[in-house]
Short mmCIF file of C-alpha atoms and ligand atoms in Angstrom, two decimals:
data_model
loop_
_atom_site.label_atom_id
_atom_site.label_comp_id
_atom_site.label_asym_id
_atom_site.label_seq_id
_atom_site.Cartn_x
_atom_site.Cartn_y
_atom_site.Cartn_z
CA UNK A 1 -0.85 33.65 -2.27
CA UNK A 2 -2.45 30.39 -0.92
CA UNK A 3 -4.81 28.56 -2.19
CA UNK A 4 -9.08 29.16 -0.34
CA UNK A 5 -10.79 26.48 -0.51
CA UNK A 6 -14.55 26.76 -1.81
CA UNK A 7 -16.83 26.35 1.38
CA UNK A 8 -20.08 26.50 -0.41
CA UNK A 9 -19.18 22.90 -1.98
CA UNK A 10 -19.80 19.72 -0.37
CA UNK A 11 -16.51 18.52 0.22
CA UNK A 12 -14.02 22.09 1.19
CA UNK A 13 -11.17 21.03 -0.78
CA UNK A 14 -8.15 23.37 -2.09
CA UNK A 15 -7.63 20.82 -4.83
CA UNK A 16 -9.96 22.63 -7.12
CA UNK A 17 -12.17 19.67 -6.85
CA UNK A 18 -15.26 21.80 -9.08
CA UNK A 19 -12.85 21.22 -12.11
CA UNK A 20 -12.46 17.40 -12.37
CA UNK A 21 -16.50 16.32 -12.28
CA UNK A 22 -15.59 12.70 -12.23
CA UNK A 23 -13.31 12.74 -9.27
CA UNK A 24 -16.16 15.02 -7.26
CA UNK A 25 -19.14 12.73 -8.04
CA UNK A 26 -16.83 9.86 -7.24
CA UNK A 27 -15.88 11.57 -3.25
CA UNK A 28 -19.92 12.78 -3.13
CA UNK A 29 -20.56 9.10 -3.72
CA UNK A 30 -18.14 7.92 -0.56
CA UNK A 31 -19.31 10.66 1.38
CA UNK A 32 -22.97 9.15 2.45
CA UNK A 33 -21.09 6.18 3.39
CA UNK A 34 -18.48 8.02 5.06
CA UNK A 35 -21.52 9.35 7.44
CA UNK A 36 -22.92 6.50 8.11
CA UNK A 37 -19.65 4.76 9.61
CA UNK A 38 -18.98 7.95 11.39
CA UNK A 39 -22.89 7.51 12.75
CA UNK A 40 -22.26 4.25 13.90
CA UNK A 41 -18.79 3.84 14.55
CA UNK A 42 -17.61 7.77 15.84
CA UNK A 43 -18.57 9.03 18.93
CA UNK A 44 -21.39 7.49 20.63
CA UNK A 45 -22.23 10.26 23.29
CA UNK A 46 -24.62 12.44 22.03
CA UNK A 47 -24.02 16.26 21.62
CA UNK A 48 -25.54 19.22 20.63
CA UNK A 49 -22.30 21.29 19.29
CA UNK A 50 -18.62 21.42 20.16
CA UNK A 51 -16.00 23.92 19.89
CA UNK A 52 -13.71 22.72 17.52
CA UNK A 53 -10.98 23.74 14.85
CA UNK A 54 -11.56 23.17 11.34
CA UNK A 55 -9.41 23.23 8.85
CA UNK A 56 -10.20 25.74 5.86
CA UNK A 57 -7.02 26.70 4.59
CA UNK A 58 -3.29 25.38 4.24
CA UNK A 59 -1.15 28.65 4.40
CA UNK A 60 1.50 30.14 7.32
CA UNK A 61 -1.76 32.42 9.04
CA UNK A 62 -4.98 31.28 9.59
CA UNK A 63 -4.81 27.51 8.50
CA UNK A 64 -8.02 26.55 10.88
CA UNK A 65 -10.84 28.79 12.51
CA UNK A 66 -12.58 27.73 15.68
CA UNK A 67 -16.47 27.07 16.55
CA UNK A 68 -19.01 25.69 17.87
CA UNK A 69 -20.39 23.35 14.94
CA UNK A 70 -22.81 19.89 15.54
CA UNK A 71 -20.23 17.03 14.81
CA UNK A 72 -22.31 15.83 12.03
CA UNK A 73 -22.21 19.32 10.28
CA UNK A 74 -18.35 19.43 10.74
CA UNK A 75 -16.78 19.95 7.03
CA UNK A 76 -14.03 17.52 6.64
CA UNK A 77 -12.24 19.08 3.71
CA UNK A 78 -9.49 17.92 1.31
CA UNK A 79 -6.07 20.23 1.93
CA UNK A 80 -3.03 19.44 0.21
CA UNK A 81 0.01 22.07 1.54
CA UNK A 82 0.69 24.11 -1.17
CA UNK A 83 2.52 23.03 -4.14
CA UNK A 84 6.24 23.63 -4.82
CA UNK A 85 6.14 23.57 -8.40
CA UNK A 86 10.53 23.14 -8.35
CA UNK A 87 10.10 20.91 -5.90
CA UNK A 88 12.76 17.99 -6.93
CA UNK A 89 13.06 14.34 -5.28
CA UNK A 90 15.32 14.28 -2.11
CA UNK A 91 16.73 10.84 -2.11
CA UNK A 92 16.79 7.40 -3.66
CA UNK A 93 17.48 6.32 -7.49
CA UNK A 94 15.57 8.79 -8.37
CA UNK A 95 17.37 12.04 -6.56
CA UNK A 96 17.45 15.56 -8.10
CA UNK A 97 14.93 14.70 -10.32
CA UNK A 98 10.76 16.45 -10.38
CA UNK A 99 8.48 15.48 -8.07
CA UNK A 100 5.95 13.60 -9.44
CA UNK A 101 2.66 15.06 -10.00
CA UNK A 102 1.04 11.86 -11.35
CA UNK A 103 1.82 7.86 -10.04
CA UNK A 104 4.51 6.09 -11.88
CA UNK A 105 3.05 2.83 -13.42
CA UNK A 106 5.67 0.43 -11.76
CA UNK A 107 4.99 1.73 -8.30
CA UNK A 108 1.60 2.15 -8.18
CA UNK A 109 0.84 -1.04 -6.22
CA UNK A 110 3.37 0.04 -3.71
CA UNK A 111 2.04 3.60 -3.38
CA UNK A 112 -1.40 2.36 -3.04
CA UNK A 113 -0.46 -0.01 -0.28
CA UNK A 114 1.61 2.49 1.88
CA UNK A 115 -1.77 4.72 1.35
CA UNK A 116 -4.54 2.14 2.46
CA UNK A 117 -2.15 0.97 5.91
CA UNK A 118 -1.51 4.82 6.41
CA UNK A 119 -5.25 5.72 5.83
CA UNK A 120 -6.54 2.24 7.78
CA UNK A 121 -5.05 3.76 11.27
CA UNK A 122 -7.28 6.86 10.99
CA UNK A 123 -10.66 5.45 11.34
CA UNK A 124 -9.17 2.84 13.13
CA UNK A 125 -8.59 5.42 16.25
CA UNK A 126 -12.16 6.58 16.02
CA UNK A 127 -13.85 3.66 16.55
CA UNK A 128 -10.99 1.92 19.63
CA UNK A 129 -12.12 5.88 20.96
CA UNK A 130 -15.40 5.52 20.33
CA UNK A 131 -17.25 5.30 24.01
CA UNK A 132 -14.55 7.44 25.92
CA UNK A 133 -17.03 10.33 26.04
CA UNK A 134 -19.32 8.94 28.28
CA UNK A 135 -16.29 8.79 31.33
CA UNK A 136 -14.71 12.27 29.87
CA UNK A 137 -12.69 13.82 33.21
CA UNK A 138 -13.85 16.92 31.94
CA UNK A 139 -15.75 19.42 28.72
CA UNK A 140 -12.68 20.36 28.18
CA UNK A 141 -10.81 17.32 27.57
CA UNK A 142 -14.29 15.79 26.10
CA UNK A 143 -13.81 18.62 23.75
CA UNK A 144 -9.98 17.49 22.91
CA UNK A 145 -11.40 13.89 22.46
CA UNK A 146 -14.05 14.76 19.38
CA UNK A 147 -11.05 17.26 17.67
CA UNK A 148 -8.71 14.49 17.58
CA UNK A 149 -11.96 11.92 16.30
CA UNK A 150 -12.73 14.87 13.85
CA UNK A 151 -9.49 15.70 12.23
CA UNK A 152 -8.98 11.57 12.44
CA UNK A 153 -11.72 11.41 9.92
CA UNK A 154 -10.15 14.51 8.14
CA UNK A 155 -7.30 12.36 7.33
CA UNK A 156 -9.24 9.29 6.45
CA UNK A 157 -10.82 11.87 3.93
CA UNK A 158 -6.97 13.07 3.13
CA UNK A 159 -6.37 9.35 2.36
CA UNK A 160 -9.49 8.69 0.34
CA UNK A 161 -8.96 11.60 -1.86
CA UNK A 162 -5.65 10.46 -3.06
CA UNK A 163 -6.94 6.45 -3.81
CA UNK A 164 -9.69 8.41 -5.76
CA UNK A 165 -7.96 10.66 -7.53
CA UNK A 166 -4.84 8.97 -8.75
CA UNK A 167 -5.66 4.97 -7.94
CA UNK A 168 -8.52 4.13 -10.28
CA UNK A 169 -11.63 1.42 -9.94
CA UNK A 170 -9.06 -0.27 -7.36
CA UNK A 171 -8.40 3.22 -5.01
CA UNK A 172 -12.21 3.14 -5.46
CA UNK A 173 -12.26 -0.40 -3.87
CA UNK A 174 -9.92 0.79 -1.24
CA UNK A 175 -11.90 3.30 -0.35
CA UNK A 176 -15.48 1.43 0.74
CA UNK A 177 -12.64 -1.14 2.67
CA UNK A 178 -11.22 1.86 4.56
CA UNK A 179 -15.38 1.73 5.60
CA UNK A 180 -15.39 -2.10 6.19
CA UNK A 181 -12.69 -3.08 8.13
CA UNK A 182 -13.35 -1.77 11.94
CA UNK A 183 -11.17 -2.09 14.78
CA UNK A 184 -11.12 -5.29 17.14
CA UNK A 185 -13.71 -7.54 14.31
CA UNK A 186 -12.83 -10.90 13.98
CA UNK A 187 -13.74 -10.96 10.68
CA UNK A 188 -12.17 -8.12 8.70
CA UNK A 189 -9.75 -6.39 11.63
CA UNK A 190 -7.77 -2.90 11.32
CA UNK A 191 -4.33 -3.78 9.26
CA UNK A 192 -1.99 -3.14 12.00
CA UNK A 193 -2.28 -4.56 15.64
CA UNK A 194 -1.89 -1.41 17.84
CA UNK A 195 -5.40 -0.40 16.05
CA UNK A 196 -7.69 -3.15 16.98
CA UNK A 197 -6.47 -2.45 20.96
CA UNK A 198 -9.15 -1.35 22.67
CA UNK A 199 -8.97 2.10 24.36
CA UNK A 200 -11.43 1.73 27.49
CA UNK A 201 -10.44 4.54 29.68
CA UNK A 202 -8.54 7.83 29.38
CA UNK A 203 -5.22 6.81 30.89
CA UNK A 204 -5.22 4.92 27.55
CA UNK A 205 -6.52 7.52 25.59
CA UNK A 206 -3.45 9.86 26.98
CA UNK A 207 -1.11 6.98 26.17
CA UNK A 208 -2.37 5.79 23.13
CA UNK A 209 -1.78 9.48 21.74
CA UNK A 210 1.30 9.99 23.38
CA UNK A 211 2.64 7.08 21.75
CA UNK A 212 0.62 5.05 19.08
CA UNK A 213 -0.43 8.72 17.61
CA UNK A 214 3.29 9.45 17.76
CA UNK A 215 3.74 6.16 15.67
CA UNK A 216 1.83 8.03 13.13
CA UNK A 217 3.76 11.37 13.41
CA UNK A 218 6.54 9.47 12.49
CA UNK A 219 5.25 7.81 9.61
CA UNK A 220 3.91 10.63 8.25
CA UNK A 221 6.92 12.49 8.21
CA UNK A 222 8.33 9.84 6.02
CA UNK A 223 5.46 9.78 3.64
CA UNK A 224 6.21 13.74 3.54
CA UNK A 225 9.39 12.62 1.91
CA UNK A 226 7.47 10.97 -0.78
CA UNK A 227 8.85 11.61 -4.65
CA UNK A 228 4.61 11.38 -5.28
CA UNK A 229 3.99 14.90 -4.82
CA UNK A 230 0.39 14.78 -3.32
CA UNK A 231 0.96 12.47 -1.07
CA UNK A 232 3.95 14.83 0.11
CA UNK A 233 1.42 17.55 0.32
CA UNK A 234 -1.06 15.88 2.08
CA UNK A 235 1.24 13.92 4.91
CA UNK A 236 2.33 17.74 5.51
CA UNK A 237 -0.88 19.06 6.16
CA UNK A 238 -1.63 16.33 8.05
CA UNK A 239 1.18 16.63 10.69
CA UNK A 240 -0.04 20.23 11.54
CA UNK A 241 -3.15 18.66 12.84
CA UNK A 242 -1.02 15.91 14.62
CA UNK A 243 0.61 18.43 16.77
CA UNK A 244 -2.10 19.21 18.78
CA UNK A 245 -3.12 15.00 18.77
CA UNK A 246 0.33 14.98 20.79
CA UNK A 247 -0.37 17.67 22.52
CA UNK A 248 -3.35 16.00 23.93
CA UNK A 249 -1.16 12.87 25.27
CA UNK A 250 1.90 14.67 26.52
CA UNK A 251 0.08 16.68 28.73
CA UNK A 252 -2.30 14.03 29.56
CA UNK A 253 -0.12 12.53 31.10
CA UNK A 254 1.20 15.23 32.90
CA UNK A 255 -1.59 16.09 34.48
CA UNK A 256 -2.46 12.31 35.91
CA UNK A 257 1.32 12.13 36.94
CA UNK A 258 1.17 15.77 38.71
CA UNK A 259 -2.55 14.73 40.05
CA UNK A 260 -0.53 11.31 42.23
CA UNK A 261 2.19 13.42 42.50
CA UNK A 262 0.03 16.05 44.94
CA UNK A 263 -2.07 13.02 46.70
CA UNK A 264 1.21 11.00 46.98
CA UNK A 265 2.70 13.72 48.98
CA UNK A 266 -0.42 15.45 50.65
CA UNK A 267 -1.21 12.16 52.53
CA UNK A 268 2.57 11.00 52.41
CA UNK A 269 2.07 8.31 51.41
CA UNK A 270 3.31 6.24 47.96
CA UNK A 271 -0.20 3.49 48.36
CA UNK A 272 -2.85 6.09 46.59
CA UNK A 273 -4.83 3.73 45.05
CA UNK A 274 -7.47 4.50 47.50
CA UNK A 275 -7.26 7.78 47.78
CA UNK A 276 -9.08 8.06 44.13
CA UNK A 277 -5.82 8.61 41.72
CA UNK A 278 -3.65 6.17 40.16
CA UNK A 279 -0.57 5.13 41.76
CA UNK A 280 2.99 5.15 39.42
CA UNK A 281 3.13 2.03 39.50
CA UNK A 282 0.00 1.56 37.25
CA UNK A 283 1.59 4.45 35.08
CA UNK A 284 4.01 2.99 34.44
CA UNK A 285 2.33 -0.33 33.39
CA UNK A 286 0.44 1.41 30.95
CA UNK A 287 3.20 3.32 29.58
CA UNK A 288 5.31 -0.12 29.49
CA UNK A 289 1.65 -1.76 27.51
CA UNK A 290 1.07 1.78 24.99
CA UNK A 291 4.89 1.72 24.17
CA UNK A 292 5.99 -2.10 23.52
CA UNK A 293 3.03 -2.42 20.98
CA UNK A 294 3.76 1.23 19.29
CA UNK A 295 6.83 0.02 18.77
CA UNK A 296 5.68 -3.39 17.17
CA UNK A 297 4.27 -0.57 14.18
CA UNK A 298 7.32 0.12 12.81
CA UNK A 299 8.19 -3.59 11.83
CA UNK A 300 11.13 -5.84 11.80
CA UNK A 301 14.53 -4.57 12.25
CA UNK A 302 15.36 -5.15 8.36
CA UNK A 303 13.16 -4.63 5.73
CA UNK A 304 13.91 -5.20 2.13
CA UNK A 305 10.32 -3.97 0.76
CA UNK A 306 11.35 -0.72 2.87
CA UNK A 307 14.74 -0.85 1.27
CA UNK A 308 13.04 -0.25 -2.21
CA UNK A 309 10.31 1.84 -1.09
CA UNK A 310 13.35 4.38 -0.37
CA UNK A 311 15.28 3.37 -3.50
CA UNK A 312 12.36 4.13 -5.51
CA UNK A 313 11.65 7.34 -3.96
CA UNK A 314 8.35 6.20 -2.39
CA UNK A 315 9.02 6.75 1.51
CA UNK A 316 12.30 8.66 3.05
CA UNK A 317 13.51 9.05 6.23
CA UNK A 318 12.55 11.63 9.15
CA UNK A 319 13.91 14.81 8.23
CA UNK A 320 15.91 13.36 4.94
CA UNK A 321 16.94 16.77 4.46
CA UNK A 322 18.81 17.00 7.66
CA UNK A 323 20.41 13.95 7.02
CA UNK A 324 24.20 14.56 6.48
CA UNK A 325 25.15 11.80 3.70
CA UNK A 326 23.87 10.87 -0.29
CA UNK A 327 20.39 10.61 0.29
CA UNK A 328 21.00 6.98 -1.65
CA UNK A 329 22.95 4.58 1.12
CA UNK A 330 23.71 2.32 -1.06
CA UNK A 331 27.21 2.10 0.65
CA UNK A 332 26.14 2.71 4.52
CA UNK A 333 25.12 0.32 6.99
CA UNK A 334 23.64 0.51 10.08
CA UNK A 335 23.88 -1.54 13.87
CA UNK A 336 20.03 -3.11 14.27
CA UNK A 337 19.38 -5.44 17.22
CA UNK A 338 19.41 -8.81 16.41
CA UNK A 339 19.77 -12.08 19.02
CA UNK A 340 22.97 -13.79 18.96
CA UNK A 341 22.82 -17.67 19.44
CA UNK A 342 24.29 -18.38 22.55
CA UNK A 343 25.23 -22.20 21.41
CA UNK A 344 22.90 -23.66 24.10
CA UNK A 345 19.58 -23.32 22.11
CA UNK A 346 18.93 -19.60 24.39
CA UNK A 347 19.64 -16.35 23.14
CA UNK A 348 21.06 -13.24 23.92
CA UNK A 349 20.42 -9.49 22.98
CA UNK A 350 23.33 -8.00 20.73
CA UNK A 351 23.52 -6.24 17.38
CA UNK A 352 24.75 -6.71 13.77
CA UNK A 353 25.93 -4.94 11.14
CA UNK A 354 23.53 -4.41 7.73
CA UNK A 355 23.17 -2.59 4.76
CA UNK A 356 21.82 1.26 5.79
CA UNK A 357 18.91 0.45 3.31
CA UNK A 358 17.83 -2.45 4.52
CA UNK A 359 17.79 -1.35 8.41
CA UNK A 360 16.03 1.58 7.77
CA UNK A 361 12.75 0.25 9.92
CA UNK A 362 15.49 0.55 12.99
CA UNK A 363 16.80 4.12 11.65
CA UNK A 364 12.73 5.21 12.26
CA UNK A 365 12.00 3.53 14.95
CA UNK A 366 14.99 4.92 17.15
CA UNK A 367 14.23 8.32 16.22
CA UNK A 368 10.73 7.29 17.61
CA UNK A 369 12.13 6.40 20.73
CA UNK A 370 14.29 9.10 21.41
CA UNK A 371 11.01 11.13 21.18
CA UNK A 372 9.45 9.02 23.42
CA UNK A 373 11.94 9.62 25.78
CA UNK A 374 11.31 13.35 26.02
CA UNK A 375 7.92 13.03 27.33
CA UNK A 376 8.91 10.73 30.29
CA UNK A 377 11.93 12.84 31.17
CA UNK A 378 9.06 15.60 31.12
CA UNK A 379 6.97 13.89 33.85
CA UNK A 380 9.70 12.96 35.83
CA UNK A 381 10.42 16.72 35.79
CA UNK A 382 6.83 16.81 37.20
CA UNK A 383 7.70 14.23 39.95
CA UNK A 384 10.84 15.50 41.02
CA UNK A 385 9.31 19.21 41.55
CA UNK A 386 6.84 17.70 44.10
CA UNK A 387 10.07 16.24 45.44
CA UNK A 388 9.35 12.46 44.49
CA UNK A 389 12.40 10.18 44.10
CA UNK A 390 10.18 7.92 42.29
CA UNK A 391 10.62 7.94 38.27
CA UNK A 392 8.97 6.62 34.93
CA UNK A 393 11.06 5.08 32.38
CA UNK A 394 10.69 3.75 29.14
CA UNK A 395 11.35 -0.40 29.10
CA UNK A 396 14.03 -2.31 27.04
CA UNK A 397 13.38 -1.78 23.16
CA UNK A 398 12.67 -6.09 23.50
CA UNK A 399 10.27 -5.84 26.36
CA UNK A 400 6.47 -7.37 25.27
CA UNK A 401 7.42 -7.27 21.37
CA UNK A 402 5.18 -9.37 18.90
CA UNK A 403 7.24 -7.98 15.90
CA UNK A 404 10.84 -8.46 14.76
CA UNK A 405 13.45 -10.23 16.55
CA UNK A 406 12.09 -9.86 19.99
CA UNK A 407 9.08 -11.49 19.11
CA UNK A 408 10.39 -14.55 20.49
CA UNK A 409 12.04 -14.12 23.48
CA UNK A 410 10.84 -12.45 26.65
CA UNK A 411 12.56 -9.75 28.83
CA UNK A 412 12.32 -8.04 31.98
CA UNK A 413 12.09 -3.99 31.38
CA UNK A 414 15.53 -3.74 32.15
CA UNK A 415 16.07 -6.14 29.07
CA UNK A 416 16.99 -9.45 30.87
CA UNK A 417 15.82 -12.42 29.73
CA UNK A 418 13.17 -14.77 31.07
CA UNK A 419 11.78 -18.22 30.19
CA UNK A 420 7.99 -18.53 28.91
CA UNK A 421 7.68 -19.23 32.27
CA UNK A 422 9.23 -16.97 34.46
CA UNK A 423 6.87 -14.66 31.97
CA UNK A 424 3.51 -15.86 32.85
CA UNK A 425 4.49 -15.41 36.83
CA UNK A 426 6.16 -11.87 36.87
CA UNK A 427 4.18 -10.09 33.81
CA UNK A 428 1.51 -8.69 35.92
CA UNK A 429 4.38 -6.51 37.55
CA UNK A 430 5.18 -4.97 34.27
CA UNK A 431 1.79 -4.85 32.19
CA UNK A 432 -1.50 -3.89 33.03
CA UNK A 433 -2.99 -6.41 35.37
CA UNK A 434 -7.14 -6.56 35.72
CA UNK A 435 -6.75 -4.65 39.43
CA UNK A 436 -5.26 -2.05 37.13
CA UNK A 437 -7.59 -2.14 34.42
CA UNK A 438 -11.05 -2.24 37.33
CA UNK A 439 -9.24 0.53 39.22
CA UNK A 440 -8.57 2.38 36.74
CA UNK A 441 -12.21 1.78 35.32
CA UNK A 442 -13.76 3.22 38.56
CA UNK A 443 -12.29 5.88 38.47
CA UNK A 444 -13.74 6.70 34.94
CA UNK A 445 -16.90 8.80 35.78
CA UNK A 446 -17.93 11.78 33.74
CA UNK A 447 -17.60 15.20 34.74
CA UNK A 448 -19.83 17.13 32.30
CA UNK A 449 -19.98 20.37 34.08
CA UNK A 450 -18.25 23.39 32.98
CA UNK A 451 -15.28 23.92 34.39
CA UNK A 452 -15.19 20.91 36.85
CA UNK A 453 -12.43 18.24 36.63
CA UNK A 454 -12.22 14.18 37.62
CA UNK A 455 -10.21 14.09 40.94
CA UNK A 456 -7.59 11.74 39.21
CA UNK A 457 -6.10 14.33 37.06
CA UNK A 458 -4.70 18.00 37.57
CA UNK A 459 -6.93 21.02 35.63
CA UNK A 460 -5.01 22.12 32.21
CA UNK A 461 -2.89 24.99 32.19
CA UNK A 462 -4.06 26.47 29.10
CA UNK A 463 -7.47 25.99 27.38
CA UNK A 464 -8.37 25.54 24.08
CA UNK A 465 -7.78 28.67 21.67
CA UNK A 466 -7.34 31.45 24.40
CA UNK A 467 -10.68 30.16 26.16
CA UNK A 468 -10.77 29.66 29.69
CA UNK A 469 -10.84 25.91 31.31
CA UNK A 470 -14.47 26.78 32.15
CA UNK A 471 -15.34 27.64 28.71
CA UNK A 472 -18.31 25.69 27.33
CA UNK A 473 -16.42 23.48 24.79
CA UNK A 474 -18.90 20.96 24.69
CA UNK A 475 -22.64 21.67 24.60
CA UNK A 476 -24.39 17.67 25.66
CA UNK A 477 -27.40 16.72 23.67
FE1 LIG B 1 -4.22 10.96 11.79
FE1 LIG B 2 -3.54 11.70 15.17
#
């Protein structure tokens, strides 16, 4: 049997929210606030309604039901996945033993501080999203656009719930500062860099979910580890929703790669930039932007704080259970990259040797990659079928980092070094230059009608639920 949640409350919840009064006057109390931020900080183009998915339930069948609903009216709900009541910790000091139902007093500052950076990226992506509706390419990816900004502020709600519920008067605090903090302020920024990026036009939209979004998969399937029960429950539930957030990016992209692809060879010809699509080359500077700074998100190649978040059972690995070894590491190491001194004052790329615990930051982060890496040997599918020779890659794991050991040294996307100065000159041939950017920019202009499409970017193969691409998913104020 699952769980239903209660519909006829204010908050849908399936963690029997009527029972604990506190907690529910406590969320009803947020809630007002929550509105107004998502007033003034969600989506600025107005709508009447938009068919979207909304989350009612957490079993196998049926988790979500699809309609049109006025984004203001849609019911972000608290869902936990369903409880395994033997459920027993999977690694660290603490292996074999219960899950914990409640937070253990010597790791509740921890736990609350992997909560409020997880929970800080989900409103964070609303508001760096916030005026892409005005240039949507179409309803239907307009439509995609508000479901990822909806189930966004699901999972700020997700994140909330747990600071309430389990963190006391200083959860509570957290809370209104999930609210405070926006994206890009000077004064009180987003935690985590990749967040206070803008996103100003689609081809960043695609990328940022391709590959910041993917950040979070990947983060959330380590919180899914978690010894604290509901936060394992929650981080599952949440990575249902992310599926289709990555859905959204991977084929994003494949559709403005098979879009230059067609023009490309149509007018045979590889300078398209004219021709009203954008030309690989661009792509590929965007990709090489979206990917360097995702990777910045997972940290520095060692990590002791990460090191005893595992020991203590607070955050695992991607798919601990698959791993083949003790679940504790306290005898493994691991290669990470590091920069070897090359005696003159210069450096060079290389690797070292370190405990498994302490590199586990790298252990994450090249699972990330190798992720990565199947969505760009996906488009290059895409570019080879049109019978292309060009082909997207992914840049050296030191290209454009601000975080870890790369952070001070610059290399070429092939990974060979350069002086600050050899930087300056050549980095407008790997990043995002502002011909990109304005190019890019005019091609931004809305297609509102049903079932019409931006001439940058291929039509969808599928729609949305078994509707038609010239469904009306988004009904415009
Ligand atoms: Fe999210
Ligand atoms: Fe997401």
């Amino acid at each position: 049997m699952t769980t239903t949640s209660d519909y006829t409350e204010k908050i849908p919840n399936n963690v029997g929210l009527r029972d604990d009064r506190r907690l529910q006057r406590a969320l009803e109390s947020w809630q007002p606030n929550f509105l107004s931020w998502w007033e003034s900080m969600g989506p600025a183009l107005p709508t009447q309604d938009v068919y979207l998915r909304t989350a009612v339930n957490v079993g196998r069948e049926g988790w979500a039901h699809f309609t049109h609903v006025p984004m203001r009216d849609y019911r972000w709900g608290i869902f936990l996945a369903e409880r395994d009541q033997a459920r027993q910790i999977g690694f660290g000091e603490h292996k074999g033993e219960p899950a914990w139902q409640q937070v253990p007093g010597e790791y509740r500052a921890d736990l609350r501080r992997l909560i409020v950076i997880q929970g800080d990226t989900e409103p964070a992506s609303v508001e760096q999203q916030r005026n892409l509706g005005a240039t949507a390419p179409s309803l239907y990816d307009l439509r995609n656009l508000f479901q990822v900004n909806v189930e966004e502020g699901r999972h700020l709600w997700a994140m909330v719930y747990l600071l309430h519920a389990y963190f006391g008067r200083e959860g509570r605090e957290e809370a209104e500062d999930l609210l405070r903090r926006n994206s890009g302020s000077e004064d009180s920024p987003r935690i985590l860099g990749a967040f206070n990026e803008e996103t100003p036009d689609w081809l960043s939209f695609y990328m940022f979910t391709y590959f910041t979004d993917r950040d979070g998969k990947y983060q959330l399937g380590t919180l899914k580890e978690s010894a604290f029960d509901p936060l394992s429950r929650t981080c599952e539930f949440m990575l249902k929703e992310e599926a289709h957030h990555m859905m959204v990016g991977t084929t994003g992209i494949d559709r403005v790669v098979e879009r230059t692809a067609q023009v490309m060879v149509e007018n045979d010809t590889d300078d398209v930039a004219a021709l009203g699509v954008i030309p690989l080359p661009v792509i590929q500077r965007y990709l090489n932007f979206h990917y360097s700074v995702s990777l910045d998100l997972f940290g520095g190649e060692t990590s002791t704080n990460v090191a005893n978040y595992y020991t203590a059972g607070l955050k695992g690995r991607w798919m601990e259970d698959r791993r083949k070894d003790d679940h504790r590491l306290t005898d493994d190491s691991i290669m990470v990259d590091a920069l070897e001194d090359a005696g003159d004052g210069t450096g060079s790329i290389a690797q070292t040797e370190v405990a498994a615990l302490v590199g586990l930051n790298t252990d994450l982060r090249r699972e990330y990659i190798a992720d990565c890496q199947s969505g760009v040997n996906r488009w290059n599918r895409i570019l080879d079928g049109a019978g292309l020779p060009q082909r997207l890659r992914l840049p050296h794991v030191a290209f454009n980092r601000r975080v870890g050991v790369f952070a001070g040294i610059e290399v070429t996307p092939d990974g060979q070094l350069l002086t600050a100065g050899e930087w300056d000159r050549r980095k407008g041939e790997w990043l995002p230059t502002a011909v990109d950017k304005t190019h890019v920019r005019s091609l931004m202009r809305p297609v509102h009608e049903r079932g019409k499409i931006a001439g940058w970017i291929a039509p969808p193969r599928n729609g949305i639920n078994g509707k038609p691409f010239d469904y009306d998913y988004v009904r415009l104020a």
